[in-house]
Tab-separated table of C-alpha atoms and ligand atoms in Angstrom:
chain	number	residue	atom	x	y	z
A	1041	MET	CA	32.290	-3.348	2.409
A	1042	LYS	CA	28.734	-4.665	1.649
A	1043	LYS	CA	26.812	-2.415	-0.876
A	1044	ILE	CA	23.052	-2.018	-0.409
A	1045	LEU	CA	20.444	-0.653	-2.745
A	1046	LEU	CA	17.683	1.158	-0.914
A	1047	THR	CA	14.710	2.100	-2.972
A	1048	THR	CA	11.739	2.577	-0.679
A	1049	THR	CA	10.572	6.184	-0.322
A	1050	SER	CA	8.602	5.820	2.842
A	1051	TYR	CA	11.661	4.299	4.552
A	1052	GLN	CA	13.845	7.211	3.385
A	1053	ASP	CA	11.395	10.004	4.014
A	1054	THR	CA	10.204	8.977	7.479
A	1055	PRO	CA	12.305	9.710	10.548
A	1056	GLY	CA	12.932	6.853	12.905
A	1057	GLU	CA	15.389	4.445	14.599
A	1058	HIS	CA	15.713	2.452	11.215
A	1059	HIS	CA	18.092	5.073	9.823
A	1060	ASP	CA	20.542	4.717	12.736
A	1061	LEU	CA	20.249	1.017	12.665
A	1062	LEU	CA	21.094	0.826	9.012
A	1063	GLU	CA	23.859	3.493	9.218
A	1064	SER	CA	25.445	1.709	12.119
A	1065	GLN	CA	26.517	-1.344	9.985
A	1066	GLY	CA	29.044	0.475	7.927
A	1067	PHE	CA	27.410	-0.513	4.565
A	1068	GLU	CA	27.702	1.500	1.432
A	1069	ILE	CA	24.165	2.582	0.717
A	1070	VAL	CA	22.907	3.603	-2.788
A	1071	ARG	CA	19.565	5.412	-2.518
A	1072	GLU	CA	17.097	5.507	-5.337
A	1073	ARG	CA	13.418	6.719	-5.553
A	1074	GLY	CA	11.335	3.635	-6.031
A	1075	PRO	CA	9.346	1.809	-7.244
A	1076	LEU	CA	11.788	1.144	-9.997
A	1077	ASP	CA	10.790	-0.542	-13.173
A	1078	GLU	CA	12.560	-3.526	-14.644
A	1079	GLU	CA	14.683	-1.303	-16.959
A	1080	ARG	CA	16.064	0.740	-14.138
A	1081	MET	CA	16.740	-2.244	-11.895
A	1082	LEU	CA	18.513	-3.965	-14.769
A	1083	GLU	CA	20.854	-0.829	-14.954
A	1084	LEU	CA	21.574	-1.110	-11.241
A	1085	ALA	CA	21.739	-4.851	-10.928
A	1086	GLY	CA	25.006	-6.706	-10.463
A	1087	ASP	CA	26.711	-4.205	-8.201
A	1088	PHE	CA	24.819	-4.981	-4.908
A	1089	ASP	CA	24.966	-7.538	-1.931
A	1090	ALA	CA	21.540	-6.713	-0.967
A	1091	PHE	CA	18.272	-5.023	-1.960
A	1092	LEU	CA	16.183	-3.237	0.636
A	1093	CYS	CA	13.238	-2.827	-1.770
A	1094	GLY	CA	9.673	-1.708	-1.989
A	1095	ASP	CA	7.490	-2.645	-4.964
A	1096	ASP	CA	10.403	-2.580	-7.458
A	1097	ALA	CA	10.430	-4.979	-10.260
A	1098	ILE	CA	12.659	-7.782	-9.059
A	1099	THR	CA	12.219	-10.153	-11.894
A	1100	ALA	CA	14.121	-13.286	-12.959
A	1101	ARG	CA	16.226	-11.027	-15.335
A	1102	VAL	CA	17.064	-8.613	-12.514
A	1103	ILE	CA	18.000	-11.451	-10.112
A	1104	GLU	CA	20.028	-13.187	-12.835
A	1105	LYS	CA	22.013	-10.032	-13.496
A	1106	SER	CA	22.513	-9.435	-9.760
A	1107	LEU	CA	24.459	-12.569	-9.294
A	1108	PRO	CA	26.758	-13.803	-8.123
A	1109	ARG	CA	27.013	-10.778	-5.640
A	1110	LEU	CA	23.430	-10.600	-4.450
A	1111	GLN	CA	22.952	-12.389	-1.168
A	1112	LEU	CA	19.424	-11.244	-0.169
A	1113	ILE	CA	16.307	-9.484	-1.171
A	1114	SER	CA	14.809	-7.727	1.891
A	1115	LYS	CA	11.291	-6.586	1.016
A	1116	TYR	CA	10.123	-3.726	2.973
A	1117	GLY	CA	6.424	-4.637	3.316
A	1118	ILE	CA	4.243	-7.709	2.978
A	1119	GLY	CA	3.189	-8.021	-0.766
A	1120	LEU	CA	5.718	-10.067	-2.736
A	1121	ASP	CA	4.011	-9.816	-6.126
A	1122	LYS	CA	6.851	-7.711	-7.623
A	1123	VAL	CA	9.542	-10.163	-6.658
A	1124	ASP	CA	10.047	-13.412	-8.511
A	1125	VAL	CA	10.243	-15.424	-5.327
A	1126	GLU	CA	10.389	-18.735	-7.189
A	1127	PHE	CA	13.462	-17.725	-9.195
A	1128	ALA	CA	15.175	-16.231	-6.150
A	1129	THR	CA	14.597	-19.560	-4.424
A	1130	ALA	CA	15.982	-21.568	-7.228
A	1131	LYS	CA	19.046	-19.319	-7.145
A	1132	GLY	CA	19.424	-19.764	-3.384
A	1133	ILE	CA	18.683	-16.064	-2.593
A	1134	PRO	CA	16.742	-15.565	0.580
A	1135	VAL	CA	13.754	-13.160	0.337
A	1136	THR	CA	12.640	-11.647	3.532
A	1137	PHE	CA	9.542	-9.492	4.313
A	1138	CYS	CA	7.671	-7.819	7.124
A	1139	PRO	CA	4.458	-9.612	8.148
A	1140	GLY	CA	2.578	-8.265	11.290
A	1141	VAL	CA	3.617	-4.741	11.349
A	1142	ASN	CA	1.382	-2.766	9.107
A	1143	HIS	CA	-2.005	-4.524	9.297
A	1144	THR	CA	-3.573	-1.996	11.646
A	1145	THR	CA	-2.583	0.993	9.599
A	1146	VAL	CA	-3.951	-0.538	6.394
A	1147	ALA	CA	-7.218	-1.478	8.134
A	1148	GLU	CA	-7.583	2.140	9.404
A	1149	HIS	CA	-7.008	3.383	5.850
A	1150	THR	CA	-9.763	0.946	4.607
A	1151	PHE	CA	-12.330	2.749	6.877
A	1152	ALA	CA	-10.934	6.206	5.827
A	1153	LEU	CA	-11.888	5.257	2.289
A	1154	LEU	CA	-15.214	3.851	3.310
A	1155	LEU	CA	-16.342	6.643	5.537
A	1156	ALA	CA	-15.037	9.216	3.096
A	1157	HIS	CA	-17.238	7.565	0.355
A	1158	CYS	CA	-20.329	7.266	2.571
A	1159	ARG	CA	-20.275	10.829	3.838
A	1160	ASN	CA	-19.262	12.502	0.608
A	1161	LEU	CA	-16.189	13.738	2.453
A	1162	CYS	CA	-13.856	14.954	-0.367
A	1163	GLU	CA	-16.830	16.493	-2.345
A	1164	GLU	CA	-18.079	18.368	0.697
A	1165	VAL	CA	-14.604	19.586	1.783
A	1166	ASN	CA	-14.162	20.776	-1.760
A	1167	HIS	CA	-17.538	22.704	-1.509
A	1168	THR	CA	-16.752	24.440	1.801
A	1169	ARG	CA	-13.290	25.402	0.503
A	1170	LYS	CA	-14.944	27.194	-2.212
A	1171	GLY	CA	-17.288	28.882	0.226
A	1172	GLU	CA	-20.273	26.670	-0.755
A	1173	TRP	CA	-22.644	25.314	1.838
A	1174	THR	CA	-24.038	22.368	-0.200
A	1175	ARG	CA	-25.461	19.702	2.080
A	1176	LEU	CA	-25.352	16.225	0.526
A	1177	THR	CA	-26.981	13.361	2.304
A	1178	GLY	CA	-24.783	10.269	3.045
A	1179	ASN	CA	-25.159	6.774	4.301
A	1180	GLU	CA	-24.302	5.263	7.577
A	1181	ILE	CA	-22.408	2.009	7.767
A	1182	MET	CA	-24.092	0.556	10.814
A	1183	GLY	CA	-26.112	-2.588	10.026
A	1184	LYS	CA	-24.626	-2.754	6.663
A	1185	THR	CA	-23.029	-6.126	5.422
A	1186	LEU	CA	-19.239	-6.028	4.791
A	1187	SER	CA	-17.814	-8.907	2.891
A	1188	ILE	CA	-14.057	-9.213	3.297
A	1189	ILE	CA	-12.158	-11.187	0.654
A	1190	GLY	CA	-8.890	-12.471	2.015
A	1191	PHE	CA	-9.120	-12.997	5.863
A	1192	GLY	CA	-5.456	-12.731	6.753
A	1193	ARG	CA	-3.677	-10.175	9.018
A	1194	ILE	CA	-5.282	-7.040	7.417
A	1195	GLY	CA	-8.704	-8.585	6.712
A	1196	LYS	CA	-9.090	-9.573	10.368
A	1197	GLU	CA	-8.231	-6.061	11.499
A	1198	VAL	CA	-10.824	-4.758	9.149
A	1199	ALA	CA	-13.337	-7.196	10.688
A	1200	VAL	CA	-12.602	-5.894	14.165
A	1201	ARG	CA	-13.177	-2.309	13.191
A	1202	ALA	CA	-16.238	-3.208	11.127
A	1203	LYS	CA	-17.909	-4.829	14.192
A	1204	ALA	CA	-17.077	-1.870	16.302
A	1205	PHE	CA	-19.139	0.255	13.708
A	1206	GLY	CA	-22.157	-2.278	14.132
A	1207	MET	CA	-21.575	-3.886	10.677
A	1208	GLU	CA	-22.528	-7.474	9.772
A	1209	VAL	CA	-19.344	-9.126	8.631
A	1210	LYS	CA	-18.710	-12.128	6.415
A	1211	ALA	CA	-15.481	-13.198	4.978
A	1212	TYR	CA	-14.090	-15.494	2.355
A	1213	ASP	CA	-10.599	-17.165	2.575
A	1214	PRO	CA	-9.576	-20.697	1.639
A	1215	TYR	CA	-7.559	-20.769	4.933
A	1216	TRP	CA	-10.193	-20.290	7.583
A	1217	ASP	CA	-9.438	-19.178	11.173
A	1218	GLU	CA	-12.566	-20.379	12.853
A	1219	ALA	CA	-11.502	-19.428	16.351
A	1220	PHE	CA	-10.882	-15.847	15.408
A	1221	ALA	CA	-14.142	-15.754	13.269
A	1222	GLU	CA	-16.245	-17.169	16.087
A	1223	SER	CA	-14.837	-14.895	18.729
A	1224	LEU	CA	-15.775	-11.865	16.509
A	1225	GLY	CA	-19.125	-13.138	15.138
A	1226	VAL	CA	-17.871	-13.219	11.503
A	1227	SER	CA	-19.679	-15.619	9.240
A	1228	ARG	CA	-17.882	-17.791	6.685
A	1229	ALA	CA	-18.647	-17.302	2.937
A	1230	ASN	CA	-18.424	-20.625	1.293
A	1231	SER	CA	-17.159	-19.349	-2.112
A	1232	LEU	CA	-16.185	-16.155	-3.780
A	1233	ASP	CA	-19.729	-15.886	-5.269
A	1234	ASP	CA	-21.154	-16.274	-1.834
A	1235	ALA	CA	-18.946	-13.466	-0.533
A	1236	LEU	CA	-19.752	-11.220	-3.582
A	1237	GLY	CA	-23.507	-11.880	-3.349
A	1238	ASP	CA	-25.311	-9.956	-0.730
A	1239	ALA	CA	-22.925	-7.337	0.828
A	1240	GLU	CA	-23.350	-3.560	0.511
A	1241	VAL	CA	-19.570	-3.228	0.957
A	1242	LEU	CA	-16.854	-5.505	-0.299
A	1243	SER	CA	-13.227	-5.183	0.766
A	1244	LEU	CA	-10.212	-6.985	-0.808
A	1245	HIS	CA	-7.439	-8.228	1.447
A	1246	LEU	CA	-5.907	-11.035	-0.521
A	1247	ASN	CA	-2.604	-11.364	-2.132
A	1248	LEU	CA	-2.000	-10.798	-5.797
A	1249	SER	CA	-1.079	-13.979	-7.717
A	1250	GLU	CA	-1.628	-15.341	-11.177
A	1251	SER	CA	-4.827	-16.951	-9.899
A	1252	THR	CA	-6.183	-13.829	-8.284
A	1253	ARG	CA	-5.257	-11.307	-11.025
A	1254	ASN	CA	-8.487	-9.687	-12.268
A	1255	LEU	CA	-10.569	-11.472	-9.681
A	1256	ILE	CA	-12.984	-8.659	-9.802
A	1257	ASN	CA	-13.971	-8.488	-13.512
A	1258	GLY	CA	-17.047	-8.128	-15.695
A	1259	GLU	CA	-18.334	-11.605	-14.781
A	1260	SER	CA	-17.712	-11.410	-11.041
A	1261	LEU	CA	-19.136	-7.922	-10.886
A	1262	LYS	CA	-22.613	-9.186	-12.130
A	1263	ARG	CA	-22.835	-11.242	-8.899
A	1264	VAL	CA	-22.258	-8.078	-6.675
A	1265	LYS	CA	-25.376	-6.303	-5.249
A	1266	ASP	CA	-26.375	-3.225	-7.372
A	1267	GLY	CA	-25.061	-0.140	-5.701
A	1268	ALA	CA	-22.384	-1.689	-3.616
A	1269	ILE	CA	-19.123	-0.144	-2.725
A	1270	LEU	CA	-15.816	-1.825	-3.404
A	1271	LEU	CA	-12.727	-1.156	-1.339
A	1272	ASN	CA	-9.277	-2.201	-2.470
A	1273	CYS	CA	-6.298	-1.665	-0.180
A	1274	ALA	CA	-4.585	-4.749	-1.403
A	1275	ARG	CA	-3.365	-4.621	-5.104
A	1276	GLY	CA	-4.647	-2.793	-8.178
A	1277	GLU	CA	-4.242	-5.870	-10.422
A	1278	LEU	CA	-6.825	-7.667	-8.446
A	1279	VAL	CA	-9.388	-5.610	-10.322
A	1280	ASP	CA	-9.942	-5.379	-14.015
A	1281	THR	CA	-9.677	-1.646	-14.686
A	1282	GLN	CA	-12.005	-1.497	-17.699
A	1283	ALA	CA	-14.713	-3.573	-15.948
A	1284	MET	CA	-14.561	-1.360	-12.937
A	1285	VAL	CA	-14.822	1.892	-14.998
A	1286	GLU	CA	-17.922	0.399	-16.777
A	1287	ALA	CA	-19.410	-0.726	-13.369
A	1288	LEU	CA	-19.007	2.716	-11.926
A	1289	ALA	CA	-20.325	4.461	-15.088
A	1290	SER	CA	-23.322	2.312	-15.141
A	1291	GLY	CA	-24.107	2.685	-11.480
A	1292	LYS	CA	-23.760	-1.024	-10.937
A	1293	LEU	CA	-21.189	-0.068	-8.257
A	1294	LYS	CA	-21.800	3.127	-6.272
A	1295	GLY	CA	-18.178	3.492	-5.344
A	1296	TYR	CA	-14.641	2.287	-5.684
A	1297	GLY	CA	-12.382	3.286	-2.730
A	1298	SER	CA	-8.875	2.120	-3.766
A	1299	ASP	CA	-5.363	2.769	-2.409
A	1300	VAL	CA	-3.695	0.820	-5.364
A	1301	LEU	CA	-3.738	0.882	-9.117
A	1302	ASP	CA	-2.574	-1.535	-11.747
A	1303	GLN	CA	-0.031	1.085	-12.829
A	1304	GLU	CA	1.768	2.899	-10.072
A	1305	PRO	CA	2.260	5.823	-10.402
A	1306	PRO	CA	-0.575	6.003	-12.974
A	1307	PRO	CA	-0.496	7.946	-16.073
A	1308	PRO	CA	-2.505	11.174	-15.769
A	1309	ASP	CA	-5.125	9.762	-17.970
A	1310	HIS	CA	-5.707	6.637	-16.081
A	1311	PRO	CA	-9.471	6.050	-16.387
A	1312	LEU	CA	-9.950	5.317	-12.654
A	1313	LEU	CA	-8.609	8.731	-11.539
A	1314	SER	CA	-11.738	10.540	-12.949
A	1315	ALA	CA	-14.404	7.636	-12.814
A	1316	PRO	CA	-17.507	8.692	-10.900
A	1317	GLY	CA	-17.513	7.353	-7.453
A	1318	ALA	CA	-13.832	6.439	-7.495
A	1319	LEU	CA	-11.874	7.651	-4.505
A	1320	ILE	CA	-8.132	6.872	-5.314
A	1321	THR	CA	-5.197	7.303	-2.858
A	1322	PRO	CA	-1.630	6.912	-3.849
A	1323	HIS	CA	-0.647	3.661	-2.136
A	1324	ILE	CA	-0.519	5.212	1.411
A	1325	GLY	CA	-2.328	2.406	3.187
A	1326	SER	CA	0.680	1.504	5.235
A	1327	ARG	CA	2.194	4.811	5.244
A	1328	THR	CA	1.890	6.240	8.768
A	1329	TYR	CA	4.777	7.418	10.981
A	1330	GLU	CA	4.050	4.454	13.381
A	1331	SER	CA	3.799	1.781	10.605
A	1332	VAL	CA	6.675	2.894	8.458
A	1333	VAL	CA	9.161	2.798	11.535
A	1334	ARG	CA	7.954	-0.641	12.443
A	1335	GLN	CA	8.229	-1.929	8.863
A	1336	ALA	CA	11.557	-0.254	8.069
A	1337	THR	CA	13.108	-1.488	11.340
A	1338	MET	CA	11.920	-5.045	10.638
A	1339	ALA	CA	13.176	-4.869	6.983
A	1340	THR	CA	16.565	-3.549	8.216
A	1341	ARG	CA	16.856	-6.262	10.883
A	1342	ASN	CA	16.075	-8.886	8.361
A	1343	LEU	CA	18.928	-7.476	6.135
A	1344	ILE	CA	21.425	-7.220	8.965
A	1345	ASN	CA	20.576	-10.790	10.320
A	1346	VAL	CA	20.906	-12.543	6.949
A	1347	LEU	CA	24.131	-10.743	6.002
A	1348	ASN	CA	25.522	-11.871	9.275
A	1349	GLY	CA	24.548	-15.379	8.737
A	1350	GLU	CA	21.633	-15.291	11.111
A	1351	PRO	CA	17.998	-16.194	10.665
A	1352	ALA	CA	15.741	-13.336	9.473
A	1353	LEU	CA	12.782	-12.233	11.557
A	1354	ALA	CA	10.564	-13.385	8.591
A	1355	GLN	CA	11.672	-15.175	5.485
A	1356	ALA	CA	9.233	-15.783	2.614
A	1357	ASN	CA	11.130	-18.578	0.939
A	1358	GLU	CA	12.612	-21.760	2.167
A	1359	LEU	CA	16.055	-22.666	0.712
A	1360	PRO	CA	17.530	-26.128	0.522
A	1361	GLY	CA	19.489	-26.917	3.696
A	1362	GLU	CA	17.651	-24.379	5.907
B	223	NAD	P1	-1.828	-12.103	4.599
B	223	NAD	O1	-1.081	-12.943	3.910
B	223	NAD	O2	-1.943	-12.115	6.031
B	223	NAD	O3	-3.432	-12.358	4.104
B	223	NAD	C1	-3.877	-12.527	2.840
B	223	NAD	C2	-4.874	-13.672	2.994
B	223	NAD	O4	-5.607	-13.758	1.628
B	223	NAD	C3	-4.452	-14.971	3.305
B	223	NAD	O5	-5.215	-15.384	4.443
B	223	NAD	C4	-4.781	-15.888	2.120
B	223	NAD	O6	-5.226	-17.082	2.364
B	223	NAD	C5	-5.847	-15.151	1.497
B	223	NAD	N1	-6.141	-15.374	0.040
B	223	NAD	C6	-5.291	-15.760	-0.863
B	223	NAD	N2	-5.814	-16.099	-2.041
B	223	NAD	C7	-7.295	-15.881	-1.772
B	223	NAD	C8	-8.366	-15.966	-2.687
B	223	NAD	N3	-8.228	-16.351	-3.932
B	223	NAD	N4	-9.592	-15.752	-1.996
B	223	NAD	C9	-9.627	-15.323	-0.761
B	223	NAD	N5	-8.657	-15.170	0.067
B	223	NAD	C10	-7.413	-15.415	-0.471
B	223	NAD	O7	-1.529	-10.696	4.024
B	223	NAD	P2	-1.910	-9.186	4.719
B	223	NAD	O8	-0.871	-8.729	5.654
B	223	NAD	O9	-3.403	-9.325	5.194
B	223	NAD	O10	-2.125	-8.333	3.397
B	223	NAD	C11	-2.868	-8.602	2.330
B	223	NAD	C12	-2.592	-7.772	1.075
B	223	NAD	O11	-2.539	-6.375	1.286
B	223	NAD	C13	-0.961	-8.040	0.780
B	223	NAD	O12	-0.649	-9.174	-0.099
B	223	NAD	C14	-0.551	-6.810	0.030
B	223	NAD	O13	-0.764	-6.938	-1.425
B	223	NAD	C15	-1.681	-5.703	0.497
B	223	NAD	N6	-1.072	-4.686	1.301
B	223	NAD	C16	-1.299	-3.444	0.858
B	223	NAD	C17	-0.818	-2.265	1.523
B	223	NAD	C18	-1.020	-0.824	1.105
B	223	NAD	O14	-0.180	-0.067	1.519
B	223	NAD	N7	-2.107	-0.622	0.532
B	223	NAD	C19	0.048	-2.512	2.707
B	223	NAD	C20	0.307	-3.867	3.155
B	223	NAD	C21	-0.356	-4.886	2.431
């Protein structure tokens, strides 16, 4: 009997067809509450035919210890920055993932953060809950310039929504989809500096890699317009935490709306939790009833297909002979 390690909590906690699909296969399923760190993954590794994982630390050591039994890493979601894909590929292990099923949900969350910031939503709700009628003046987003860094699936959905709000949109991505940009009236930033330069709102939608880690740091923040708002529904490690704390404290940035942090879950004294102008949500950008079912069903289908010797719906690595 195939043994599967299931770690993603949104998969486990959300009702939907994915549960029946997984149960129908007769697998032995071991459930853990992820994201698991490397230490816990190392304790578990070696005993499973497949991982159905979220943002657990699937490092080279974990993969090495999982062999020879491990046949597949099925990532629930899109970001593969916690999986050592290169090492998995070298060991002949397919890594599957779920592109194209959560982009609308993450784009909606990006606007939840932006509008909450511009209209002082959390602060005002806290006031009225306490019986206070303290009326703060906000800002509208119509006519403001939004710079999108990473113009992939989510970045494009953010652009669609920004245009509907009447924003000016520019984007930066080394891979440029001119037809899409032209159809929507999105202008192309020629460089990261160009993207950072004249926007009132910046939104990160690129992947985390060694070259993009701390992309937003003390130096790059100098090029951002004073009083801008930065949104991050991608990965916490794209932003240098200390530099962000300083930018918020000095007023260089008016706000940081982020769904992600460099440590998840963060320690209670993580400096961004209490920084002025920081609105942090606990990595719920793709966590809607609609998106979770789509994502979980795709991750489960990827798992079943590969274990049955069939192609996955989406595989992130190419293995020799495939
Ligand atoms: P995607 O692969 O479709 O798009 C990412 C884009 O970033 C690509 O077009 C790529 O060319 C671009 N890019 C890479 N390096 C860049 C750089 N240095 N500068 C500018 N652009 C660069 O991925 P997606 O589905 O749009 O997801 C984007 C990211 O969002 C994921 O990698 C993941 O980390 C994150 N994400 C977060 C949540 C959440 O719950 N908050 C959910 C899903 C995805």
